[in-house]
Amino acid sequence: MSDILVNSRDQKFLLYEQLDVEKLFGYEKFKDYSKDVVDMMLGEAEKMAEEVLIPTYAEGDREGCRFEGGKVSVPACYQDAYRKFCEGGWLCPTKDPEIGGQGMPAAVFSACVEMMDGANFAFMMYPGLTAGAAGLVEKYGTDEQKEKYLSKMLSGEWTGTMCLTEPGAGSDVGALRTTAKRLPDGTFLISGTKCFISCGDHDLAANIIHPVLARIEGDPPGTGGISIFLVPKYRLNEDGSPGELNDVHTGNIEHKMGIKGSATCTLNFGDDGKCVGELLGKERQGMRIMFQMMNEARLEVGMQGLGHASAAYQRSLRYSKERIQSAPIWEMKNPAAKPVPIIEHPDIRRTLLWMKSYVEGLRALNYFAALALDMTHVAEKQREKDLWNGFLELLTPICKAFTSDKAMEICSYAIDIHGGYGYCSEYPVEQYMRDCKIATIYEGTNAIQALDLVGRKLGANRGANVTALFEKIGETIARAKGLPALQKEGGFLEEALGAVVELTRQFGRWGKSASFMIPVLNARPYLMILGDLVVGWLVLQAGAIAEEKLEGIYREKGAEGSRAKQRALARKDEEVAFYQGKVASAVYFTAAVLPTIQGRCRGIGLGDRTPIEMLEASF
Amino acid sequence: MNLIACVKQVPDTEAQIKVKADGSGIEEAGIKWVMNPYDEFGVEEALRLKEKAGGTVTVVSVGPARAMETIRTALAMGAEKGVHITDLDNADAFATASALAAAIKEIPFDLVFCGQRAIDDDSAQVGSILAELLGVPQVTIVTKLEVADNKIKAVKPIEGAQLLIEASMPCVVTAQKGLNEPRYASLPGIMKAKKKPVDVKKAADYGISADFKANVAKMMPPPSRPPGKIIQGDDPAVKAAELVKLLREEAKVI
């Protein structure tokens, strides 16, 4: 196995041993799936990622997108890759088979997408946005709209976007100025400018369908007065084929730090007063409708972070075994000592294990959120559905913001491990870091995600969602404490949980008092604390599962109680080495990261408000 | 047209191959198995002919239980049905070809594709023996193929030239790199492949014995490379003379 992008054994551990996705196959919705089918799909996803997408990675970055004569072209190598990607059926595997999907569980798709995102995320934005926009048509479109747009979008023949941002309306969407004027036939004339529109214009597809937020003339200001419209780049002919241009013009494309193969466009709608849009859903429901796509997109941005983090770790691991530099520290006084692969140096080993444990924890977090989405579809009892939906809502901002912030750190450490070479374009890690950075910004900045978590998600459902999460964490604490090898680690998680529970209660009290600014001020560090707690939980859960398997193997092979025999076993047997690696992640993470949670919680709990109170002149 | 594609499951080209300590074969733990790349060209060519002229593609494989994955891959690419002969572990080329021939004789066939060789044992014999056993013409190492009027025209590269060979059908063609670019198994293809029929057979069903004509007596890793030699000295002419001497007397290459 090449494992350039992911540790595929870890993916399978997570799917089959930790999340037990096979239980999904027992439900009617996923009855056509089995482990054999999923393994084959993972194999094909790996091929698509490694053979089709990786070859476009550096080339797409060097060539970038071009804007000439009002037209945008993508890197030339994307054309063939896009055709193969769509032919493979990868545009919308999780959609129902009746509309062109494969009914794939989201948890399984996560494993496929992780590889593809790590291979070339800029490319993946075109199909990703298309599937998201098609999802809006599927859920809110009229039969006629579905007939016109859905199959063409889900096959990739046409692509989609999401048009929210305007020059004066970024995080504050309610300030948008794009207008919609009623026409006698029930359609609308759209007029306004949208900026930072990913995949807003390109030459990959024959038409582009833009879901556009705009305000119908006379509707109230703010988010409550916003409606959403479907605006095709080319109007449709009677037979449904693309016809004349719909007065949608590209103003320019951005020149960005990363994801250079993804065309980021300024789009001018209705410069000549001829841009026609169709209302999607009901009037003034635009934000609610767009939130479906935004919530999905936030999970996808989490996957973007994960894909980059995983690829950065895999590359670092490979490089640290190949790169020979410096004799070991214990040979420092021996001039004849030979230099060794850098993986033998303590600081590299610590950095690698830090990266490994975070990558595994982030993988578990993002797949778990996808599993929660699957469970909301199949759970039979309302209580169970609510429980999973609660996890999904609570974890969405954490998946997006915590994963992307940690992924940036992981990419940065990957460059450190590569040294000066890592800073040069000869190795892909510098591009990982550039491509990954946008994930902390778009789809709602990480600061906005933190406000969503603290302002909406903690208190949602009267706090039942976060309480249910804490209960889940408690189950893992009990499981770990029952294992001699992880008893101490269970204690570390328990202490961290206690501190987070207390701070969360404190946030609740502050929220109802005159001190409500303190949770707002500390929303982002709180999100990072909760992220570490959740990763600590999932990494320890994985460690406990692995430890239980190891106990069985040691018993069988007569290696109980003998560290030497257990190590010897791992040298011969890859499975034993893998499980020992899972336990190592749990032991390291709970010792190196979890104890910092108490200190961070204590700091926030002091209620300091200096950043708010100090004068701007003093900054 | 009735098209047959013979496929073999082999270790991935990037797999780290370790020879078992007792020399009886390779360590299979941790190996990723794939369809022999030359067989993929054969499957792809059969699928393209079917898509152009109609017909069915049957995949036939000799291999242990795990070879079913490779058959399913070919079905996911678009083949209609499969035959899997399971109990001929470590079979030699003759036994493998005999089993394939016996299975293919039960199916009407116009054209049979094999890879020109398998990348594991590199024997490059199965396609030719199969043609002999079926009593039909064979064209090996084909990089271009046309089918018309119950005949094939195949291009076969040889040293410094290309041959254009005509043969009557039915016949056996062995596929070489360059014949086509194999497609990926699509997700819809994978979902459909589960429901396609595969006949699982034993060698005895065809009267084939496991008493092989050739057996691998021992497998050994290639000898490790001896360390290189650096010629010391300051005078390039003296060093060059030393190099020539070593190449002639020690390495015996000039």
Coordinates of N, CA and C in Angstrom, one line a residue, chain A residues 1-2 31-34 37 40-41 43-44 46-48 50-52 80 83-84 87-90 93 102 104 318 574, chain B residues 12 14-16 18 29-32 34 40 69 72-74 76 181 183-191 193-195:
Chain A
M1 N 0.8 -1.2 0.0 CA 0.0 0.0 0.0 C 0.9 1.2 0.0
S2 N 0.6 2.2 -0.8 CA 1.5 3.3 -1.0 C 1.2 4.3 0.2
K31 N -28.9 -0.9 2.6 CA -28.9 -2.4 2.6 C -28.0 -2.9 1.5
D32 N -27.8 -2.1 0.4 CA -26.9 -2.6 -0.7 C -25.4 -2.6 -0.4
Y33 N -25.1 -2.1 0.8 CA -23.7 -1.9 1.1 C -23.2 -3.1 2.0
S34 N -21.9 -3.4 1.8 CA -21.3 -4.4 2.7 C -19.8 -4.0 2.8
V37 N -18.0 -4.2 -0.6 CA -18.3 -3.1 -1.5 C -17.5 -1.9 -1.0
M40 N -13.9 -2.0 -1.8 CA -13.6 -1.8 -3.2 C -13.7 -0.3 -3.6
M41 N -14.7 0.3 -3.0 CA -14.9 1.8 -3.2 C -13.7 2.5 -2.7
G43 N -10.7 1.4 -2.4 CA -9.6 1.2 -3.4 C -9.7 2.0 -4.6
E44 N -10.9 2.2 -5.1 CA -11.1 3.0 -6.3 C -10.9 4.5 -6.0
E46 N -8.8 5.6 -3.8 CA -7.4 5.8 -3.7 C -6.8 5.9 -5.1
K47 N -7.2 5.1 -6.0 CA -6.7 5.1 -7.4 C -7.0 6.5 -8.0
M48 N -8.3 6.9 -7.8 CA -8.7 8.2 -8.4 C -7.8 9.3 -7.8
E50 N -4.8 9.0 -6.3 CA -3.3 9.0 -6.5 C -3.0 9.0 -8.0
E51 N -3.8 8.4 -8.8 CA -3.4 8.3 -10.3 C -4.0 9.5 -11.1
V52 N -5.1 10.0 -10.7 CA -5.7 11.1 -11.5 C -5.5 12.5 -10.9
D80 N -9.2 16.7 -18.1 CA -9.2 15.2 -18.2 C -9.5 14.6 -16.9
R83 N -13.3 14.9 -16.2 CA -14.0 13.9 -16.9 C -14.0 12.6 -16.2
K84 N -12.8 12.2 -15.9 CA -12.6 10.8 -15.2 C -13.3 10.8 -13.9
E87 N -17.1 10.5 -14.6 CA -17.4 9.2 -15.1 C -17.3 8.1 -14.0
G88 N -16.4 8.3 -13.0 CA -16.3 7.4 -11.9 C -17.5 7.4 -11.0
G89 N -18.4 8.4 -11.2 CA -19.6 8.6 -10.3 C -19.2 9.2 -9.0
W90 N -18.1 10.0 -8.9 CA -17.7 10.5 -7.6 C -18.3 11.9 -7.3
P93 N -21.9 10.6 -4.6 CA -22.2 9.2 -4.2 C -23.2 9.1 -3.1
Q102 N -25.4 7.1 -5.3 CA -25.2 5.6 -5.0 C -25.7 5.3 -3.6
M104 N -24.5 6.2 -0.8 CA -23.4 5.8 0.0 C -23.5 6.5 1.4
R318 N 7.3 9.6 5.8 CA 8.2 9.0 4.8 C 9.5 9.7 4.8
E574 N 2.5 -6.6 11.5 CA 2.1 -5.2 11.2 C 0.8 -4.9 12.0
Chain B
D12 N 0.4 -5.6 -5.8 CA 0.5 -4.3 -6.3 C 1.9 -4.0 -6.7
E14 N 3.6 -1.5 -6.2 CA 4.4 -0.8 -5.2 C 4.5 -1.6 -3.9
A15 N 4.0 -2.9 -3.9 CA 4.0 -3.7 -2.7 C 5.5 -4.0 -2.4
Q16 N 5.8 -4.0 -1.1 CA 7.1 -4.5 -0.6 C 7.1 -6.0 -0.6
K18 N 8.4 -9.6 0.3 CA 9.3 -10.3 1.2 C 9.2 -11.8 0.9
A29 N 1.0 -11.4 4.1 CA 0.4 -10.4 5.0 C 0.7 -9.0 4.6
G30 N -0.3 -8.1 4.6 CA -0.1 -6.7 4.4 C 0.1 -6.4 2.9
I31 N 0.0 -7.4 2.0 CA 0.1 -7.1 0.6 C -1.2 -6.6 0.0
K32 N -1.1 -5.6 -0.8 CA -2.3 -5.1 -1.5 C -2.4 -5.8 -2.9
V34 N -3.9 -6.5 -6.7 CA -4.5 -5.8 -7.8 C -4.7 -6.7 -9.0
E40 N -5.5 -5.8 -17.4 CA -6.4 -4.7 -17.5 C -6.6 -4.2 -18.9
E69 N -11.9 -10.7 -5.7 CA -11.9 -9.2 -5.8 C -11.5 -8.7 -7.2
R72 N -14.4 -9.2 -9.5 CA -15.4 -8.1 -9.2 C -15.0 -6.8 -9.8
T73 N -13.7 -6.5 -9.7 CA -13.2 -5.3 -10.3 C -13.5 -5.2 -11.8
A74 N -13.3 -6.4 -12.5 CA -13.6 -6.4 -14.0 C -15.1 -6.3 -14.2
A76 N -17.1 -4.6 -12.3 CA -17.4 -3.2 -12.0 C -16.9 -2.3 -13.2
E181 N -6.1 2.8 -22.7 CA -6.0 3.3 -21.3 C -7.2 2.7 -20.5
R183 N -10.1 1.9 -18.1 CA -11.0 2.8 -17.3 C -10.9 2.4 -15.9
Y184 N -11.4 3.3 -15.0 CA -11.5 3.0 -13.6 C -12.9 2.4 -13.4
A185 N -13.0 1.5 -12.4 CA -14.3 1.0 -12.0 C -15.1 2.1 -11.4
S186 N -16.3 2.3 -11.9 CA -17.1 3.5 -11.4 C -17.9 3.0 -10.2
L187 N -18.4 4.0 -9.4 CA -19.2 3.6 -8.3 C -20.5 2.9 -8.7
P188 N -21.2 3.4 -9.7 CA -22.4 2.6 -10.2 C -22.0 1.2 -10.6
G189 N -20.8 1.1 -11.2 CA -20.3 -0.2 -11.7 C -20.1 -1.1 -10.5
I190 N -19.5 -0.6 -9.4 CA -19.3 -1.4 -8.2 C -20.6 -1.9 -7.7
M191 N -21.6 -1.0 -7.6 CA -22.9 -1.4 -7.0 C -23.5 -2.5 -7.9
A193 N -21.9 -4.6 -9.9 CA -21.0 -5.8 -10.0 C -21.4 -6.9 -9.0
K194 N -21.9 -6.4 -7.8 CA -22.3 -7.3 -6.7 C -23.4 -8.3 -7.2
K195 N -24.2 -7.8 -8.1 CA -25.3 -8.7 -8.5 C -25.1 -9.5 -9.8

